[in-house]
Amino acid sequence: GAVVSQHPSRVICKSGTSVKIECRSLDFQATTMFWYRQFPKQSLMLMATSNEGSKATYEQGVEKDKFLINHASLTLSTLTVTSAHPEDSSFYICSATTENEKLFFGSGTQLSVL
Amino acid sequence: AQSVTQLDSQVPVFEEAPVELRCNYSSSVSVYLFWYVQYPNQGLQLLLKYLSGSTLVKGINGFEAEFNKSQTSFHLRKPSVHISDTAEYFCAVRNNQAGTALIFGKGTTLSVSS
């Protein structure tokens, strides 16, 4: 079946540094990818929707200059958390949609900012 | 816009007892409905989904859900739970337009004890 690979699964960084998270669709072309964040014991909140070759659409309250999303190809989307701070520590999950609208999730990235 | 309400934040049950996790949704258009399970520090696993057709949907691990359009509900049920069913359960909704994201409820923690 379709697989979405998310990397890294866990990252620890110092405050002020930037972190890049990759989301790859391994055996299908993802027309649309979504990025979510999840705080401990809370729900998944949609951050942005990205379509290949175009700018991402951010949800209200999500800083687009802080959370840079690049969807350069039909199999890869990246989320870069710029100048990370401890309050950015969270679980980030990507998902990708196939051409026939099936949705698959990555395994998530636990970001810890010290 | 769509929204999801999971009526119970925590549901404690004993092993082999039946369980129902409640989910109500709001939408002005036709929707697709989903239930996901998340084990600690892991990604999401799809339990079942309703797209169209029969309102009773059977999923993995013995779970089932019934779509009730008049009550705008999509409650998840299992006749007999196991210790291993202890996890976080999320109800999610999206409209039937291509390229739209899932909107998640706040989650229900199912705790199964012996």
Coordinates of C-alpha atoms in Angstrom, one line a residue:
Chain A
G1 CA 0.0 0.0 0.0
A2 CA 0.9 3.6 -0.2
V3 CA 3.5 4.8 2.3
V4 CA 4.3 8.3 3.5
S5 CA 7.8 8.6 5.0
Q6 CA 8.5 11.3 7.5
H7 CA 12.0 12.2 8.6
P8 CA 13.4 12.6 11.2
S9 CA 11.2 10.9 13.7
R10 CA 12.7 12.8 16.5
V11 CA 14.9 15.9 16.7
I12 CA 16.3 17.9 19.5
C13 CA 17.7 21.4 18.8
K14 CA 18.9 24.5 20.5
S15 CA 16.7 27.5 20.7
G16 CA 17.3 29.8 17.7
T17 CA 18.2 27.1 15.3
S18 CA 16.2 25.9 12.3
V19 CA 14.9 22.4 11.8
K20 CA 13.7 20.8 8.5
I21 CA 11.2 18.0 8.5
E22 CA 10.8 16.0 5.3
C23 CA 7.6 14.2 4.1
R24 CA 7.9 11.9 1.2
S25 CA 5.3 9.8 -0.6
L26 CA 7.2 6.7 -1.5
D27 CA 5.1 5.0 -4.2
F28 CA 2.6 7.6 -5.3
Q29 CA 2.4 11.2 -6.4
A30 CA 0.9 13.4 -3.8
T31 CA -1.2 16.1 -5.3
T32 CA -1.7 17.7 -1.9
M33 CA 0.2 17.5 1.3
F34 CA -1.0 18.7 4.7
W35 CA 1.0 19.6 7.8
Y36 CA -0.4 19.2 11.3
R37 CA 1.0 19.8 14.8
Q38 CA -0.1 18.1 17.9
F39 CA 0.7 19.3 21.5
P40 CA 0.8 16.6 24.2
K41 CA -2.5 15.0 24.9
Q42 CA -4.2 17.3 22.4
S43 CA -5.7 17.0 19.0
L44 CA -4.1 17.5 15.6
M45 CA -4.3 21.0 14.4
L46 CA -4.0 21.7 10.7
M47 CA -1.2 24.1 10.0
A48 CA -1.1 24.4 6.2
T49 CA -2.0 22.8 3.0
S50 CA 0.5 22.6 0.2
N51 CA 0.2 21.8 -3.5
E52 CA 3.1 20.9 -5.6
G53 CA 4.6 24.0 -7.3
S54 CA 2.5 26.6 -5.5
K55 CA 2.6 28.4 -2.2
A56 CA 1.2 26.8 0.8
T57 CA -2.1 27.9 2.3
Y58 CA -1.7 28.5 6.0
E59 CA -4.4 28.2 8.6
Q60 CA -5.3 31.2 10.6
G61 CA -2.8 31.9 13.4
V62 CA 0.0 29.9 11.8
E63 CA 3.1 32.1 11.0
K64 CA 4.1 31.5 7.5
D65 CA 7.5 33.1 8.0
K66 CA 8.2 30.8 10.9
F67 CA 6.9 27.6 9.4
L68 CA 8.3 27.5 5.9
I69 CA 6.7 24.9 3.7
N70 CA 8.1 23.8 0.4
H71 CA 6.4 21.4 -2.0
A72 CA 8.9 21.2 -4.8
S73 CA 7.9 17.9 -6.3
L74 CA 5.0 15.5 -6.3
T75 CA 6.7 13.3 -3.8
L76 CA 8.3 15.7 -1.4
S77 CA 7.2 18.4 1.0
T78 CA 9.3 20.0 3.7
L79 CA 8.5 21.9 6.8
T80 CA 11.2 24.2 8.2
V81 CA 10.7 25.6 11.6
T82 CA 12.9 28.7 11.6
S83 CA 14.5 30.2 14.7
A84 CA 12.9 27.5 16.8
H85 CA 11.9 28.3 20.4
P86 CA 10.8 26.0 23.2
E87 CA 7.1 26.8 22.5
D88 CA 7.6 25.2 19.1
S89 CA 8.2 21.9 20.7
S90 CA 5.5 19.6 19.4
F91 CA 4.7 16.6 17.4
Y92 CA 4.4 17.4 13.7
I93 CA 2.6 15.1 11.3
C94 CA 2.3 15.3 7.5
S95 CA -0.2 13.6 5.3
A96 CA -0.5 13.2 1.6
T97 CA -3.4 12.7 -0.8
T98 CA -3.3 10.5 -3.8
E99 CA -4.9 11.3 -7.1
N100 CA -7.9 9.3 -6.2
E101 CA -8.2 11.1 -2.9
K102 CA -6.9 8.5 -0.5
L103 CA -5.1 10.0 2.4
F104 CA -2.0 8.7 4.2
F105 CA -0.2 9.9 7.2
G106 CA 3.5 10.0 8.0
S107 CA 4.7 8.6 11.3
G108 CA 5.3 12.0 12.8
T109 CA 8.3 14.0 14.1
Q110 CA 8.8 14.9 17.7
L111 CA 10.5 18.2 17.9
S112 CA 12.1 19.3 21.2
V113 CA 13.6 22.7 21.4
L114 CA 15.9 23.3 24.4
Chain B
A1 CA -16.4 24.8 7.3
Q2 CA -16.6 21.5 9.2
S3 CA -16.1 20.8 12.8
V4 CA -16.0 17.8 15.0
T5 CA -17.0 17.3 18.6
Q6 CA -15.9 14.3 20.6
L7 CA -18.2 14.3 23.6
D8 CA -16.0 12.4 26.0
S9 CA -12.4 13.3 26.7
Q10 CA -11.8 10.1 28.7
V11 CA -13.5 6.7 28.7
P12 CA -12.4 4.2 31.3
V13 CA -13.7 0.6 30.8
F14 CA -12.9 -2.9 32.0
E15 CA -11.6 -5.5 29.7
E16 CA -14.2 -7.4 27.7
A17 CA -16.8 -4.7 28.3
P18 CA -18.4 -2.9 25.3
V19 CA -17.5 0.6 24.5
E20 CA -18.9 3.5 22.6
L21 CA -16.9 6.6 21.7
R22 CA -19.1 9.5 20.6
C23 CA -18.5 11.9 17.8
N24 CA -20.7 14.6 16.3
Y25 CA -20.0 16.7 13.4
S26 CA -21.1 19.9 11.8
S27 CA -21.1 20.7 8.1
S28 CA -23.2 22.5 5.5
V29 CA -22.0 20.1 2.8
S30 CA -21.7 16.4 2.4
V31 CA -18.8 14.9 4.4
Y32 CA -16.6 12.0 4.7
L33 CA -16.0 10.7 8.3
F34 CA -13.1 8.9 9.8
W35 CA -11.9 7.3 13.0
Y36 CA -8.1 7.1 13.8
V37 CA -6.3 5.5 16.7
Q38 CA -3.0 6.8 18.0
Y39 CA -0.8 4.9 20.4
P40 CA 1.7 6.8 22.6
N41 CA 4.5 8.5 20.7
Q42 CA 3.2 7.1 17.4
G43 CA 1.5 8.3 14.3
L44 CA -2.1 7.8 13.3
Q45 CA -3.7 4.5 12.2
L46 CA -7.0 4.5 10.3
L47 CA -9.6 2.4 12.0
L48 CA -12.5 3.0 9.6
K49 CA -14.1 5.5 7.3
Y50 CA -17.4 6.4 5.9
L51 CA -17.5 7.8 2.4
S52 CA -20.9 6.7 1.1
G53 CA -23.2 3.7 1.0
S54 CA -24.0 1.6 4.0
T55 CA -24.2 3.6 7.1
L56 CA -22.7 0.9 9.3
V57 CA -19.0 0.7 8.7
K58 CA -16.7 -2.0 9.9
G59 CA -13.1 -1.4 10.6
I60 CA -10.0 -3.0 11.9
N61 CA -9.5 -4.5 15.3
G62 CA -13.2 -5.3 15.7
F63 CA -14.4 -1.7 15.7
E64 CA -17.4 -0.4 13.8
A65 CA -19.2 2.9 13.5
E66 CA -22.6 4.1 12.3
F67 CA -23.2 7.2 10.3
N68 CA -26.4 8.9 11.4
K69 CA -27.1 11.9 9.1
S70 CA -30.1 13.1 11.0
Q71 CA -28.2 13.2 14.3
T72 CA -25.0 14.2 12.6
S73 CA -23.2 11.5 14.5
F74 CA -20.5 8.9 13.8
H75 CA -20.1 7.0 17.0
L76 CA -17.4 4.3 17.3
R77 CA -18.2 1.0 19.0
K78 CA -16.6 -2.2 20.0
P79 CA -18.5 -5.1 21.7
S80 CA -15.6 -6.3 23.8
V81 CA -12.4 -4.3 24.4
H82 CA -8.9 -5.5 25.2
I83 CA -6.2 -4.0 27.2
S84 CA -4.4 -3.4 23.9
D85 CA -7.2 -1.0 22.8
T86 CA -5.9 1.5 25.3
A87 CA -5.0 4.5 23.1
E88 CA -6.2 7.9 21.9
Y89 CA -9.0 7.9 19.4
F90 CA -9.7 10.7 17.0
C91 CA -12.8 11.4 15.0
A92 CA -12.2 13.4 11.8
V93 CA -14.2 14.9 9.0
R94 CA -13.6 16.5 5.6
N95 CA -15.9 17.7 2.9
N96 CA -16.1 15.8 -0.4
Q97 CA -14.2 18.2 -2.4
A98 CA -10.8 17.2 -3.7
G99 CA -7.7 18.4 -1.9
T100 CA -9.3 19.3 1.4
A101 CA -7.8 18.5 4.8
L102 CA -9.1 16.4 7.6
I103 CA -10.4 18.3 10.6
F104 CA -9.9 16.4 13.8
G105 CA -11.9 16.3 17.0
K106 CA -10.0 16.8 20.3
G107 CA -9.7 13.1 20.9
T108 CA -10.9 10.5 23.4
T109 CA -8.6 8.6 25.7
L110 CA -9.8 5.0 26.0
S111 CA -8.3 3.3 29.1
V112 CA -9.0 -0.4 29.4
S113 CA -8.2 -2.1 32.7
S114 CA -8.4 -5.6 33.9

